[in-house]
mmCIF file of C-alpha atoms in Angstrom:
data_model
loop_
_atom_site.group_PDB
_atom_site.id
_atom_site.type_symbol
_atom_site.label_atom_id
_atom_site.label_comp_id
_atom_site.label_asym_id
_atom_site.label_seq_id
_atom_site.Cartn_x
_atom_site.Cartn_y
_atom_site.Cartn_z
ATOM 1 C CA MET A 41 9.323 55.266 -0.494
ATOM 2 C CA SER A 42 9.467 53.519 -3.747
ATOM 3 C CA LYS A 43 12.383 53.621 -6.102
ATOM 4 C CA ASN A 44 10.413 55.662 -8.754
ATOM 5 C CA SER A 45 9.490 58.234 -6.024
ATOM 6 C CA VAL A 46 13.107 58.551 -4.980
ATOM 7 C CA ARG A 47 14.147 58.996 -8.535
ATOM 8 C CA LEU A 48 11.467 61.584 -9.240
ATOM 9 C CA ILE A 49 12.607 63.561 -6.131
ATOM 10 C CA GLU A 50 16.113 63.413 -7.284
ATOM 11 C CA GLN A 51 15.248 64.763 -10.600
ATOM 12 C CA LEU A 52 13.334 67.567 -9.125
ATOM 13 C CA GLU A 53 16.358 68.464 -6.834
ATOM 14 C CA SER A 54 18.651 68.278 -9.612
ATOM 15 C CA SER A 55 16.537 70.927 -11.651
ATOM 16 C CA VAL A 56 15.411 73.185 -8.803
ATOM 17 C CA ILE A 57 18.424 73.383 -6.459
ATOM 18 C CA PRO A 58 20.771 75.003 -8.838
ATOM 19 C CA LEU A 59 18.033 77.530 -9.594
ATOM 20 C CA ILE A 60 17.333 78.530 -6.000
ATOM 21 C CA GLN A 61 21.024 78.610 -5.073
ATOM 22 C CA GLN A 62 21.724 81.114 -7.847
ATOM 23 C CA GLU A 63 22.350 84.707 -6.633
ATOM 24 C CA GLY A 64 19.519 87.173 -8.045
ATOM 25 C CA ALA A 65 17.929 84.289 -9.860
ATOM 26 C CA ASP A 66 14.620 86.214 -9.950
ATOM 27 C CA ARG A 67 16.089 88.949 -12.082
ATOM 28 C CA GLN A 68 18.130 86.564 -14.346
ATOM 29 C CA VAL A 69 15.346 84.130 -15.148
ATOM 30 C CA THR A 70 13.292 85.319 -18.168
ATOM 31 C CA GLU A 71 11.325 82.097 -18.936
ATOM 32 C CA PHE A 72 7.679 82.025 -17.763
ATOM 33 C CA TRP A 73 7.449 78.792 -15.734
ATOM 34 C CA PRO A 74 10.755 79.095 -13.881
ATOM 35 C CA ARG A 75 9.699 82.577 -12.790
ATOM 36 C CA VAL A 76 6.281 81.237 -11.677
ATOM 37 C CA LEU A 77 8.047 78.510 -9.798
ATOM 38 C CA LEU A 78 10.442 80.875 -8.093
ATOM 39 C CA GLY A 79 7.540 83.223 -7.242
ATOM 40 C CA ALA A 80 5.703 80.270 -5.636
ATOM 41 C CA LEU A 81 8.801 79.163 -3.681
ATOM 42 C CA LYS A 82 9.129 82.725 -2.498
ATOM 43 C CA CYS A 83 5.600 82.660 -1.009
ATOM 44 C CA ILE A 84 6.113 79.221 0.583
ATOM 45 C CA SER A 85 9.441 80.545 2.201
ATOM 46 C CA LYS A 86 7.482 83.293 3.858
ATOM 47 C CA VAL A 87 4.937 80.909 5.479
ATOM 48 C CA TYR A 88 7.868 78.634 6.446
ATOM 49 C CA GLY A 89 9.636 81.603 8.009
ATOM 50 C CA VAL A 90 6.582 82.490 10.144
ATOM 51 C CA ALA A 91 6.234 78.745 11.199
ATOM 52 C CA VAL A 92 9.943 78.742 12.184
ATOM 53 C CA TRP A 93 9.674 81.880 14.185
ATOM 54 C CA LEU A 94 6.553 80.770 16.010
ATOM 55 C CA ARG A 95 8.135 77.435 16.888
ATOM 56 C CA LEU A 96 11.240 79.075 18.368
ATOM 57 C CA ARG A 97 8.998 81.453 20.355
ATOM 58 C CA PHE A 98 7.006 78.611 21.808
ATOM 59 C CA PHE A 99 10.147 77.034 23.031
ATOM 60 C CA GLN A 100 11.356 80.234 24.552
ATOM 61 C CA TRP A 101 7.943 81.042 26.143
ATOM 62 C CA GLY A 102 7.684 77.477 27.558
ATOM 63 C CA VAL A 103 4.706 76.455 25.472
ATOM 64 C CA LEU A 104 6.864 73.748 24.003
ATOM 65 C CA ARG A 105 9.292 72.011 26.455
ATOM 66 C CA ARG A 106 12.928 71.532 26.338
ATOM 67 C CA TRP A 107 14.043 68.317 27.987
ATOM 68 C CA PRO A 108 17.292 68.299 30.097
ATOM 69 C CA LEU A 109 18.824 64.896 30.480
ATOM 70 C CA GLY A 110 21.386 65.603 33.147
ATOM 71 C CA VAL A 111 24.465 65.127 30.887
ATOM 72 C CA GLN A 112 26.339 67.457 28.704
ATOM 73 C CA VAL A 113 24.681 67.830 25.192
ATOM 74 C CA ILE A 114 26.936 69.176 22.380
ATOM 75 C CA SER A 115 24.879 70.326 19.415
ATOM 76 C CA VAL A 116 26.618 70.447 16.083
ATOM 77 C CA GLY A 117 24.524 71.838 13.292
ATOM 78 C CA ASN A 118 24.110 74.751 10.715
ATOM 79 C CA ILE A 119 21.465 77.138 9.429
ATOM 80 C CA THR A 120 21.635 76.072 5.891
ATOM 81 C CA ALA A 121 20.579 72.874 4.253
ATOM 82 C CA GLY A 122 23.670 70.636 3.539
ATOM 83 C CA GLY A 123 27.157 71.123 2.411
ATOM 84 C CA THR A 124 28.938 72.659 5.482
ATOM 85 C CA GLY A 125 31.095 69.623 6.035
ATOM 86 C CA LYS A 126 29.332 68.762 9.391
ATOM 87 C CA THR A 127 30.091 64.923 9.499
ATOM 88 C CA PRO A 128 33.917 65.244 9.795
ATOM 89 C CA VAL A 129 33.412 67.766 12.502
ATOM 90 C CA VAL A 130 31.111 65.491 14.469
ATOM 91 C CA GLU A 131 33.649 62.715 14.062
ATOM 92 C CA ILE A 132 36.549 64.733 15.475
ATOM 93 C CA PHE A 133 34.497 65.943 18.432
ATOM 94 C CA ALA A 134 33.588 62.361 19.325
ATOM 95 C CA ARG A 135 37.164 61.292 18.911
ATOM 96 C CA GLU A 136 38.462 64.025 21.190
ATOM 97 C CA LEU A 137 35.811 63.476 23.799
ATOM 98 C CA MET A 138 36.652 59.703 23.813
ATOM 99 C CA ARG A 139 40.354 60.672 24.218
ATOM 100 C CA GLU A 140 39.468 62.771 27.327
ATOM 101 C CA GLY A 141 37.767 59.682 28.914
ATOM 102 C CA ARG A 142 34.160 60.644 28.111
ATOM 103 C CA LYS A 143 31.587 57.875 27.145
ATOM 104 C CA ALA A 144 30.068 59.599 24.097
ATOM 105 C CA ALA A 145 27.007 58.873 22.007
ATOM 106 C CA ILE A 146 26.071 60.550 18.732
ATOM 107 C CA LEU A 147 22.408 61.025 18.240
ATOM 108 C CA SER A 148 21.276 61.163 14.595
ATOM 109 C CA ARG A 149 17.951 61.436 12.790
ATOM 110 C CA GLY A 150 19.362 59.291 9.950
ATOM 111 C CA TYR A 151 18.336 61.485 7.010
ATOM 112 C CA ARG A 152 17.111 59.561 4.025
ATOM 113 C CA ARG A 153 17.569 56.108 5.437
ATOM 114 C CA LYS A 154 15.218 53.278 4.525
ATOM 115 C CA GLU A 155 12.381 53.623 7.024
ATOM 116 C CA LYS A 156 9.125 51.716 7.672
ATOM 117 C CA PRO A 157 6.066 52.526 5.565
ATOM 118 C CA PHE A 158 4.182 55.757 6.594
ATOM 119 C CA LEU A 159 1.320 53.893 8.206
ATOM 120 C CA GLN A 160 3.536 51.663 10.172
ATOM 121 C CA ARG A 161 5.325 54.694 11.553
ATOM 122 C CA LEU A 162 2.030 56.423 12.302
ATOM 123 C CA PHE A 163 0.660 53.460 14.440
ATOM 124 C CA SER A 164 4.085 52.381 15.927
ATOM 125 C CA THR A 165 4.582 52.896 19.724
ATOM 126 C CA ARG A 166 6.773 55.709 21.019
ATOM 127 C CA ASN A 167 8.320 53.162 23.282
ATOM 128 C CA GLU A 168 10.123 51.366 20.420
ATOM 129 C CA PRO A 169 13.963 51.736 21.155
ATOM 130 C CA PRO A 170 16.166 53.780 18.773
ATOM 131 C CA LEU A 171 18.164 51.999 16.087
ATOM 132 C CA VAL A 172 21.655 51.150 17.376
ATOM 133 C CA VAL A 173 23.905 51.734 14.420
ATOM 134 C CA SER A 174 26.960 50.984 16.875
ATOM 135 C CA ASP A 175 26.964 49.879 20.391
ATOM 136 C CA GLY A 176 30.590 51.149 20.805
ATOM 137 C CA ARG A 177 31.996 47.784 20.145
ATOM 138 C CA ARG A 178 30.718 46.879 16.628
ATOM 139 C CA VAL A 179 28.788 48.322 13.745
ATOM 140 C CA LEU A 180 25.361 46.707 13.737
ATOM 141 C CA LEU A 181 23.433 48.296 10.853
ATOM 142 C CA ASP A 182 24.381 49.277 7.367
ATOM 143 C CA SER A 183 23.913 52.675 5.522
ATOM 144 C CA GLU A 184 20.711 51.824 4.074
ATOM 145 C CA ILE A 185 18.933 51.078 7.420
ATOM 146 C CA GLY A 186 21.075 53.297 9.620
ATOM 147 C CA GLY A 187 21.677 56.168 7.295
ATOM 148 C CA ASP A 188 24.811 57.293 5.440
ATOM 149 C CA GLU A 189 26.258 59.684 8.078
ATOM 150 C CA PRO A 190 25.569 57.374 11.107
ATOM 151 C CA TYR A 191 26.989 54.390 9.353
ATOM 152 C CA MET A 192 30.088 56.493 8.357
ATOM 153 C CA LEU A 193 30.579 57.723 11.840
ATOM 154 C CA ALA A 194 29.927 54.356 13.355
ATOM 155 C CA SER A 195 32.671 52.769 11.079
ATOM 156 C CA ASN A 196 35.210 55.478 11.891
ATOM 157 C CA LEU A 197 34.565 55.598 15.671
ATOM 158 C CA PRO A 198 35.002 52.337 17.485
ATOM 159 C CA GLY A 199 34.203 53.006 21.172
ATOM 160 C CA VAL A 200 31.531 55.602 20.319
ATOM 161 C CA VAL A 201 27.767 54.744 20.516
ATOM 162 C CA VAL A 202 25.734 55.840 17.428
ATOM 163 C CA LEU A 203 22.001 55.888 17.745
ATOM 164 C CA VAL A 204 19.214 56.864 15.161
ATOM 165 C CA ASP A 205 15.725 57.990 16.024
ATOM 166 C CA ARG A 206 13.565 60.902 15.054
ATOM 167 C CA ASP A 207 12.978 61.519 18.816
ATOM 168 C CA ARG A 208 16.335 62.329 20.035
ATOM 169 C CA VAL A 209 15.201 62.941 23.572
ATOM 170 C CA LYS A 210 14.240 59.269 23.638
ATOM 171 C CA SER A 211 17.412 58.175 21.969
ATOM 172 C CA GLY A 212 19.439 60.426 24.443
ATOM 173 C CA ARG A 213 17.692 58.658 27.441
ATOM 174 C CA TYR A 214 18.447 55.297 25.791
ATOM 175 C CA ALA A 215 22.192 56.079 25.444
ATOM 176 C CA ILE A 216 22.502 57.199 29.173
ATOM 177 C CA ARG A 217 20.343 54.135 30.469
ATOM 178 C CA LYS A 218 21.511 51.348 28.263
ATOM 179 C CA PHE A 219 25.179 52.357 27.495
ATOM 180 C CA GLY A 220 26.094 54.621 30.463
ATOM 181 C CA CYS A 221 26.878 57.542 28.194
ATOM 182 C CA ASP A 222 27.895 60.811 29.872
ATOM 183 C CA THR A 223 28.078 63.113 26.838
ATOM 184 C CA LEU A 224 25.669 63.336 23.871
ATOM 185 C CA ILE A 225 26.614 64.729 20.482
ATOM 186 C CA LEU A 226 23.510 65.933 18.715
ATOM 187 C CA ASP A 227 24.288 65.575 15.008
ATOM 188 C CA ASP A 228 22.516 68.204 12.956
ATOM 189 C CA GLY A 229 20.959 69.564 16.141
ATOM 190 C CA PHE A 230 20.734 73.403 15.935
ATOM 191 C CA GLN A 231 16.957 73.190 14.966
ATOM 192 C CA TYR A 232 16.167 70.384 17.315
ATOM 193 C CA GLN A 233 14.996 72.327 20.389
ATOM 194 C CA ARG A 234 13.148 69.492 22.329
ATOM 195 C CA LEU A 235 16.453 68.421 23.810
ATOM 196 C CA LYS A 236 18.173 70.997 25.925
ATOM 197 C CA HIS A 237 21.653 71.832 24.632
ATOM 198 C CA SER A 238 24.678 72.474 26.756
ATOM 199 C CA HIS A 239 26.512 74.194 23.910
ATOM 200 C CA ASP A 240 25.521 75.049 20.289
ATOM 201 C CA ILE A 241 28.121 74.798 17.656
ATOM 202 C CA VAL A 242 27.090 76.104 14.234
ATOM 203 C CA LEU A 243 29.059 75.480 11.088
ATOM 204 C CA VAL A 244 29.139 78.189 8.227
ATOM 205 C CA ASP A 245 30.446 77.221 4.886
ATOM 206 C CA LYS A 246 32.950 80.057 3.855
ATOM 207 C CA ASN A 247 32.221 79.376 0.170
ATOM 208 C CA ASN A 248 28.554 79.781 0.413
ATOM 209 C CA PRO A 249 27.697 80.985 3.912
ATOM 210 C CA PHE A 250 23.982 81.844 3.583
ATOM 211 C CA GLY A 251 23.045 80.961 0.004
ATOM 212 C CA ASN A 252 20.951 83.626 -1.694
ATOM 213 C CA GLY A 253 19.632 84.945 1.675
ATOM 214 C CA ASN A 254 16.220 83.228 1.365
ATOM 215 C CA LEU A 255 14.660 80.653 3.619
ATOM 216 C CA LEU A 256 13.715 77.192 2.352
ATOM 217 C CA PRO A 257 12.366 76.291 -0.240
ATOM 218 C CA ARG A 258 13.329 79.531 -2.134
ATOM 219 C CA GLY A 259 16.847 79.486 -0.644
ATOM 220 C CA VAL A 260 18.841 77.263 1.451
ATOM 221 C CA LEU A 261 18.519 78.874 4.914
ATOM 222 C CA ARG A 262 16.701 76.681 7.530
ATOM 223 C CA GLU A 263 16.130 79.820 9.638
ATOM 224 C CA HIS A 264 16.941 83.512 9.417
ATOM 225 C CA VAL A 265 20.680 84.382 9.750
ATOM 226 C CA ARG A 266 19.892 86.452 12.802
ATOM 227 C CA ASN A 267 19.306 83.248 14.673
ATOM 228 C CA LEU A 268 22.981 82.725 14.719
ATOM 229 C CA ARG A 269 22.859 84.675 17.874
ATOM 230 C CA ARG A 270 21.809 81.340 19.550
ATOM 231 C CA ALA A 271 25.242 79.832 18.855
ATOM 232 C CA ASP A 272 27.946 79.554 21.447
ATOM 233 C CA PHE A 273 30.742 78.605 18.985
ATOM 234 C CA ILE A 274 30.777 79.281 15.133
ATOM 235 C CA PHE A 275 33.014 77.213 12.958
ATOM 236 C CA ILE A 276 33.817 78.702 9.609
ATOM 237 C CA THR A 277 34.397 75.561 7.427
ATOM 238 C CA LYS A 278 36.203 75.169 4.131
ATOM 239 C CA SER A 279 38.241 78.315 5.078
ATOM 240 C CA ASP A 280 41.562 79.376 3.656
ATOM 241 C CA GLY A 281 42.482 81.314 6.771
ATOM 242 C CA CYS A 282 41.344 84.682 5.116
ATOM 243 C CA SER A 283 37.685 85.172 6.286
ATOM 244 C CA ALA A 284 37.872 88.688 7.565
ATOM 245 C CA ILE A 285 34.713 89.923 5.808
ATOM 246 C CA LEU A 286 32.656 86.840 6.769
ATOM 247 C CA ARG A 287 33.929 87.060 10.398
ATOM 248 C CA GLU A 288 32.815 90.763 10.632
ATOM 249 C CA GLN A 289 29.369 89.717 9.229
ATOM 250 C CA ILE A 290 29.187 86.930 11.862
ATOM 251 C CA GLN A 291 30.280 89.099 14.702
ATOM 252 C CA ARG A 292 27.594 91.692 13.838
ATOM 253 C CA LEU A 293 24.946 88.832 14.159
ATOM 254 C CA ASN A 294 26.495 87.402 17.280
ATOM 255 C CA ARG A 295 28.900 89.204 19.645
ATOM 256 C CA HIS A 296 29.448 86.587 22.144
ATOM 257 C CA ALA A 297 30.195 83.448 20.164
ATOM 258 C CA GLU A 298 33.764 82.373 19.640
ATOM 259 C CA ILE A 299 34.696 81.957 15.935
ATOM 260 C CA ILE A 300 37.117 79.227 14.837
ATOM 261 C CA GLU A 301 38.166 78.790 11.292
ATOM 262 C CA CYS A 302 38.945 75.335 9.806
ATOM 263 C CA ARG A 303 39.442 73.568 6.504
ATOM 264 C CA HIS A 304 38.623 70.118 5.157
ATOM 265 C CA ALA A 305 41.947 68.705 4.365
ATOM 266 C CA PRO A 306 42.208 65.653 1.996
ATOM 267 C CA LYS A 307 44.569 63.169 3.685
ATOM 268 C CA ARG A 308 44.705 59.962 1.444
ATOM 269 C CA LEU A 309 42.865 57.794 -1.174
ATOM 270 C CA LYS A 310 41.382 54.716 0.348
ATOM 271 C CA ASN A 311 40.327 51.726 -1.984
ATOM 272 C CA VAL A 312 36.627 50.954 -1.838
ATOM 273 C CA TYR A 313 37.146 47.426 -3.387
ATOM 274 C CA GLY A 314 40.613 46.552 -2.354
ATOM 275 C CA LYS A 315 43.424 47.011 0.056
ATOM 276 C CA THR A 316 45.727 49.209 -2.064
ATOM 277 C CA ASN A 317 45.511 52.689 -0.889
ATOM 278 C CA ARG A 318 47.262 55.735 -2.309
ATOM 279 C CA ASP A 319 48.874 58.865 -1.265
ATOM 280 C CA LEU A 320 47.374 62.079 -2.689
ATOM 281 C CA SER A 321 50.548 62.556 -4.751
ATOM 282 C CA TRP A 322 49.363 59.669 -6.878
ATOM 283 C CA LEU A 323 46.731 61.837 -8.465
ATOM 284 C CA GLU A 324 49.398 64.073 -10.191
ATOM 285 C CA GLY A 325 48.843 63.823 -13.953
ATOM 286 C CA LYS A 326 46.377 60.921 -13.492
ATOM 287 C CA ARG A 327 43.215 60.900 -15.738
ATOM 288 C CA VAL A 328 40.391 60.159 -13.427
ATOM 289 C CA LEU A 329 36.513 60.141 -13.179
ATOM 290 C CA ALA A 330 34.844 61.912 -10.463
ATOM 291 C CA LEU A 331 31.635 60.236 -9.023
ATOM 292 C CA SER A 332 29.540 62.068 -6.292
ATOM 293 C CA GLY A 333 26.108 62.279 -4.815
ATOM 294 C CA ILE A 334 26.670 65.009 -2.258
ATOM 295 C CA ALA A 335 25.200 68.510 -1.713
ATOM 296 C CA VAL A 336 28.140 70.548 -2.967
ATOM 297 C CA PRO A 337 30.182 68.426 -5.358
ATOM 298 C CA GLN A 338 32.194 71.410 -6.631
ATOM 299 C CA SER A 339 34.436 71.383 -3.494
ATOM 300 C CA PHE A 340 35.235 67.639 -3.903
ATOM 301 C CA GLU A 341 36.124 68.037 -7.489
ATOM 302 C CA ALA A 342 38.152 71.152 -6.735
ATOM 303 C CA PHE A 343 40.230 69.082 -4.344
ATOM 304 C CA LEU A 344 40.998 66.547 -7.110
ATOM 305 C CA ARG A 345 42.124 69.338 -9.508
ATOM 306 C CA ASN A 346 44.217 70.992 -6.862
ATOM 307 C CA TYR A 347 46.266 67.808 -6.474
ATOM 308 C CA GLY A 348 46.892 67.633 -10.262
ATOM 309 C CA ALA A 349 44.427 65.218 -11.473
ATOM 310 C CA GLU A 350 42.797 65.539 -14.864
ATOM 311 C CA LEU A 351 39.103 65.106 -14.484
ATOM 312 C CA ALA A 352 37.874 63.333 -17.699
ATOM 313 C CA GLU A 353 34.334 63.561 -16.510
ATOM 314 C CA CYS A 354 32.331 64.456 -13.488
ATOM 315 C CA VAL A 355 29.283 62.259 -12.764
ATOM 316 C CA ARG A 356 27.029 63.723 -10.233
ATOM 317 C CA TYR A 357 23.869 62.442 -8.581
ATOM 318 C CA ALA A 358 21.475 64.041 -6.075
ATOM 319 C CA ASP A 359 22.574 64.285 -2.405
ATOM 320 C CA HIS A 360 22.201 60.979 -0.572
ATOM 321 C CA HIS A 361 21.667 59.052 -3.821
ATOM 322 C CA ARG A 362 21.302 55.346 -3.149
ATOM 323 C CA TYR A 363 23.461 53.643 -5.773
ATOM 324 C CA ALA A 364 22.271 50.507 -7.710
ATOM 325 C CA THR A 365 24.714 47.880 -8.469
ATOM 326 C CA GLN A 366 24.397 48.430 -12.188
ATOM 327 C CA GLU A 367 24.918 52.169 -11.951
ATOM 328 C CA VAL A 368 28.383 51.656 -10.286
ATOM 329 C CA ILE A 369 29.384 48.996 -12.750
ATOM 330 C CA ASN A 370 28.395 51.350 -15.670
ATOM 331 C CA VAL A 371 30.336 54.289 -14.256
ATOM 332 C CA VAL A 372 33.343 52.027 -13.647
ATOM 333 C CA ASN A 373 33.254 50.474 -17.096
ATOM 334 C CA HIS A 374 32.774 53.884 -18.591
ATOM 335 C CA ALA A 375 35.832 55.109 -16.843
ATOM 336 C CA ALA A 376 37.802 52.229 -18.202
ATOM 337 C CA ASP A 377 36.534 52.879 -21.727
ATOM 338 C CA ILE A 378 37.583 56.596 -21.677
ATOM 339 C CA GLY A 379 41.106 55.743 -20.374
ATOM 340 C CA CYS A 380 40.880 56.627 -16.737
ATOM 341 C CA ALA A 381 43.246 55.357 -14.222
ATOM 342 C CA ALA A 382 40.622 55.249 -11.385
ATOM 343 C CA VAL A 383 37.171 56.449 -10.239
ATOM 344 C CA ILE A 384 37.386 58.802 -7.376
ATOM 345 C CA THR A 385 34.419 59.312 -5.040
ATOM 346 C CA THR A 386 33.731 60.842 -1.529
ATOM 347 C CA GLU A 387 33.539 58.870 1.614
ATOM 348 C CA LYS A 388 29.815 59.621 2.134
ATOM 349 C CA ASP A 389 29.212 58.130 -1.357
ATOM 350 C CA ALA A 390 31.449 55.082 -0.697
ATOM 351 C CA VAL A 391 29.304 53.809 2.212
ATOM 352 C CA ARG A 392 26.356 53.741 -0.211
ATOM 353 C CA PHE A 393 28.105 51.616 -2.911
ATOM 354 C CA PRO A 394 27.022 47.974 -3.496
ATOM 355 C CA ARG A 395 29.530 45.341 -2.909
ATOM 356 C CA LEU A 396 31.452 44.258 -6.048
ATOM 357 C CA SER A 397 33.884 41.338 -6.359
ATOM 358 C CA SER A 398 35.822 43.008 -9.164
ATOM 359 C CA VAL A 399 36.024 46.267 -10.976
ATOM 360 C CA ALA A 400 37.576 47.326 -14.229
ATOM 361 C CA VAL A 401 39.592 50.205 -12.722
ATOM 362 C CA PRO A 402 40.278 51.014 -9.126
ATOM 363 C CA VAL A 403 37.753 52.891 -7.136
ATOM 364 C CA PHE A 404 39.078 55.309 -4.371
ATOM 365 C CA TYR A 405 37.342 57.560 -1.946
ATOM 366 C CA LEU A 406 38.902 60.836 -0.679
ATOM 367 C CA ARG A 407 39.500 60.623 3.041
ATOM 368 C CA ILE A 408 38.922 64.144 4.550
ATOM 369 C CA GLU A 409 39.957 65.322 8.070
ATOM 370 C CA ILE A 410 39.486 68.670 9.685
ATOM 371 C CA GLU A 411 42.388 71.087 10.496
ATOM 372 C CA ILE A 412 42.091 74.228 12.570
ATOM 373 C CA LEU A 413 43.403 77.327 10.869
ATOM 374 C CA ARG A 414 42.415 80.189 13.401
ATOM 375 C CA GLY A 415 40.759 80.478 16.714
ATOM 376 C CA ALA A 416 42.470 77.474 18.441
ATOM 377 C CA ASP A 417 45.841 75.862 18.529
ATOM 378 C CA ASN A 418 44.310 72.583 17.226
ATOM 379 C CA PHE A 419 41.139 70.604 17.466
ATOM 380 C CA HIS A 420 42.196 69.031 20.816
ATOM 381 C CA ASP A 421 42.467 72.560 22.239
ATOM 382 C CA ALA A 422 39.105 73.668 20.635
ATOM 383 C CA VAL A 423 37.158 70.526 22.043
ATOM 384 C CA ARG A 424 38.691 71.180 25.581
ATOM 385 C CA ARG A 425 37.596 74.795 25.513
ATOM 386 C CA ILE A 426 34.011 73.946 24.507
ATOM 387 C CA CYS A 427 33.277 70.757 26.311
ATOM 388 C CA PHE A 428 35.367 71.396 29.393
ATOM 389 C CA LYS A 429 34.969 75.121 29.741
ATOM 390 C CA SER A 430 33.200 75.046 33.127
ATOM 391 C CA SER A 431 35.736 72.944 34.778
ATOM 392 C CA THR A 432 38.595 74.958 33.389
ATOM 393 C CA GLU A 433 37.198 78.223 34.475
ATOM 394 C CA GLN A 434 36.527 76.868 37.991
ATOM 395 C CA SER A 435 40.101 75.830 38.395
ATOM 396 C CA SER A 436 41.540 79.082 37.095
#
């Protein structure tokens, strides 16, 4: 995909996404063309919904096959498009599995990575091996080729294999055969039905659980909320521990799933272009510029304000934006010009930054980790209960 095409898609996303996420937008929008657009998106959503329903039924009826691979497959996903904080959850699952002695591999599609041209992909052989972002010993691909999340996971998880391929049945087999993996973590796997799952973990963002209730592209739902009934465990993310109403709503949809509440806790500021890291207390009273290209930038910016930072400016790009060298230089220089002490970004953005030998002001990313608030004593307990449930039950 050319840079102009990517830029055009990002501009469309920036214009359309706030509109489709707005509650009751059909009633509030009075301009002619936006109303026409929303009406067209609503019609497409209905067609999309029928297609999703048929696809799921075909898997249930056996028309389409689910492939078992003979190892435990832990699917971590969601029913909305982006913004639930899935990557830190995948990371901590992999870390805990490794701690328990498992040889784990993360299977990812590698969303918005740099791929071969369409015609080359069309005629390429299905026997081509998946991309190995990490072989468990070293990181072999950068974020542009491997994808943002796979590269970030590979960088943070020495000892864990990270593979990228659209066909995750193929990459699962490769992980077992080539690396001897006994546990597969299916990143963003709730909708990926070709690979048989041992457990389905679904993440629901407390701040915006189901968008405006519409399916893509009119809303952010990938499938109807009633399909939460397929989940074995549901994590309410970005929680404050007071999610009684949402818990009741989820329990009405799924009576058997265990519900665990967790929050994304900022831990430290890590320097993108240097070795001098900072504690979060450093933000108190500091004038900073927030830079992000993620699905829900508001949460990231709220973190900075909560720690006492003064946000002089918030620069937002589309989700998964690939930063050009000059873009980053311009933002950093602008931050220096308006008297900022630093530029603060997210970890997902930092892996997409170009390398720079010097910067006018420090550039830090906010390191986020997951903390359990309710439903388990801690994440170690949660992972043991999910991934080792059968052995625990047998011994009791």
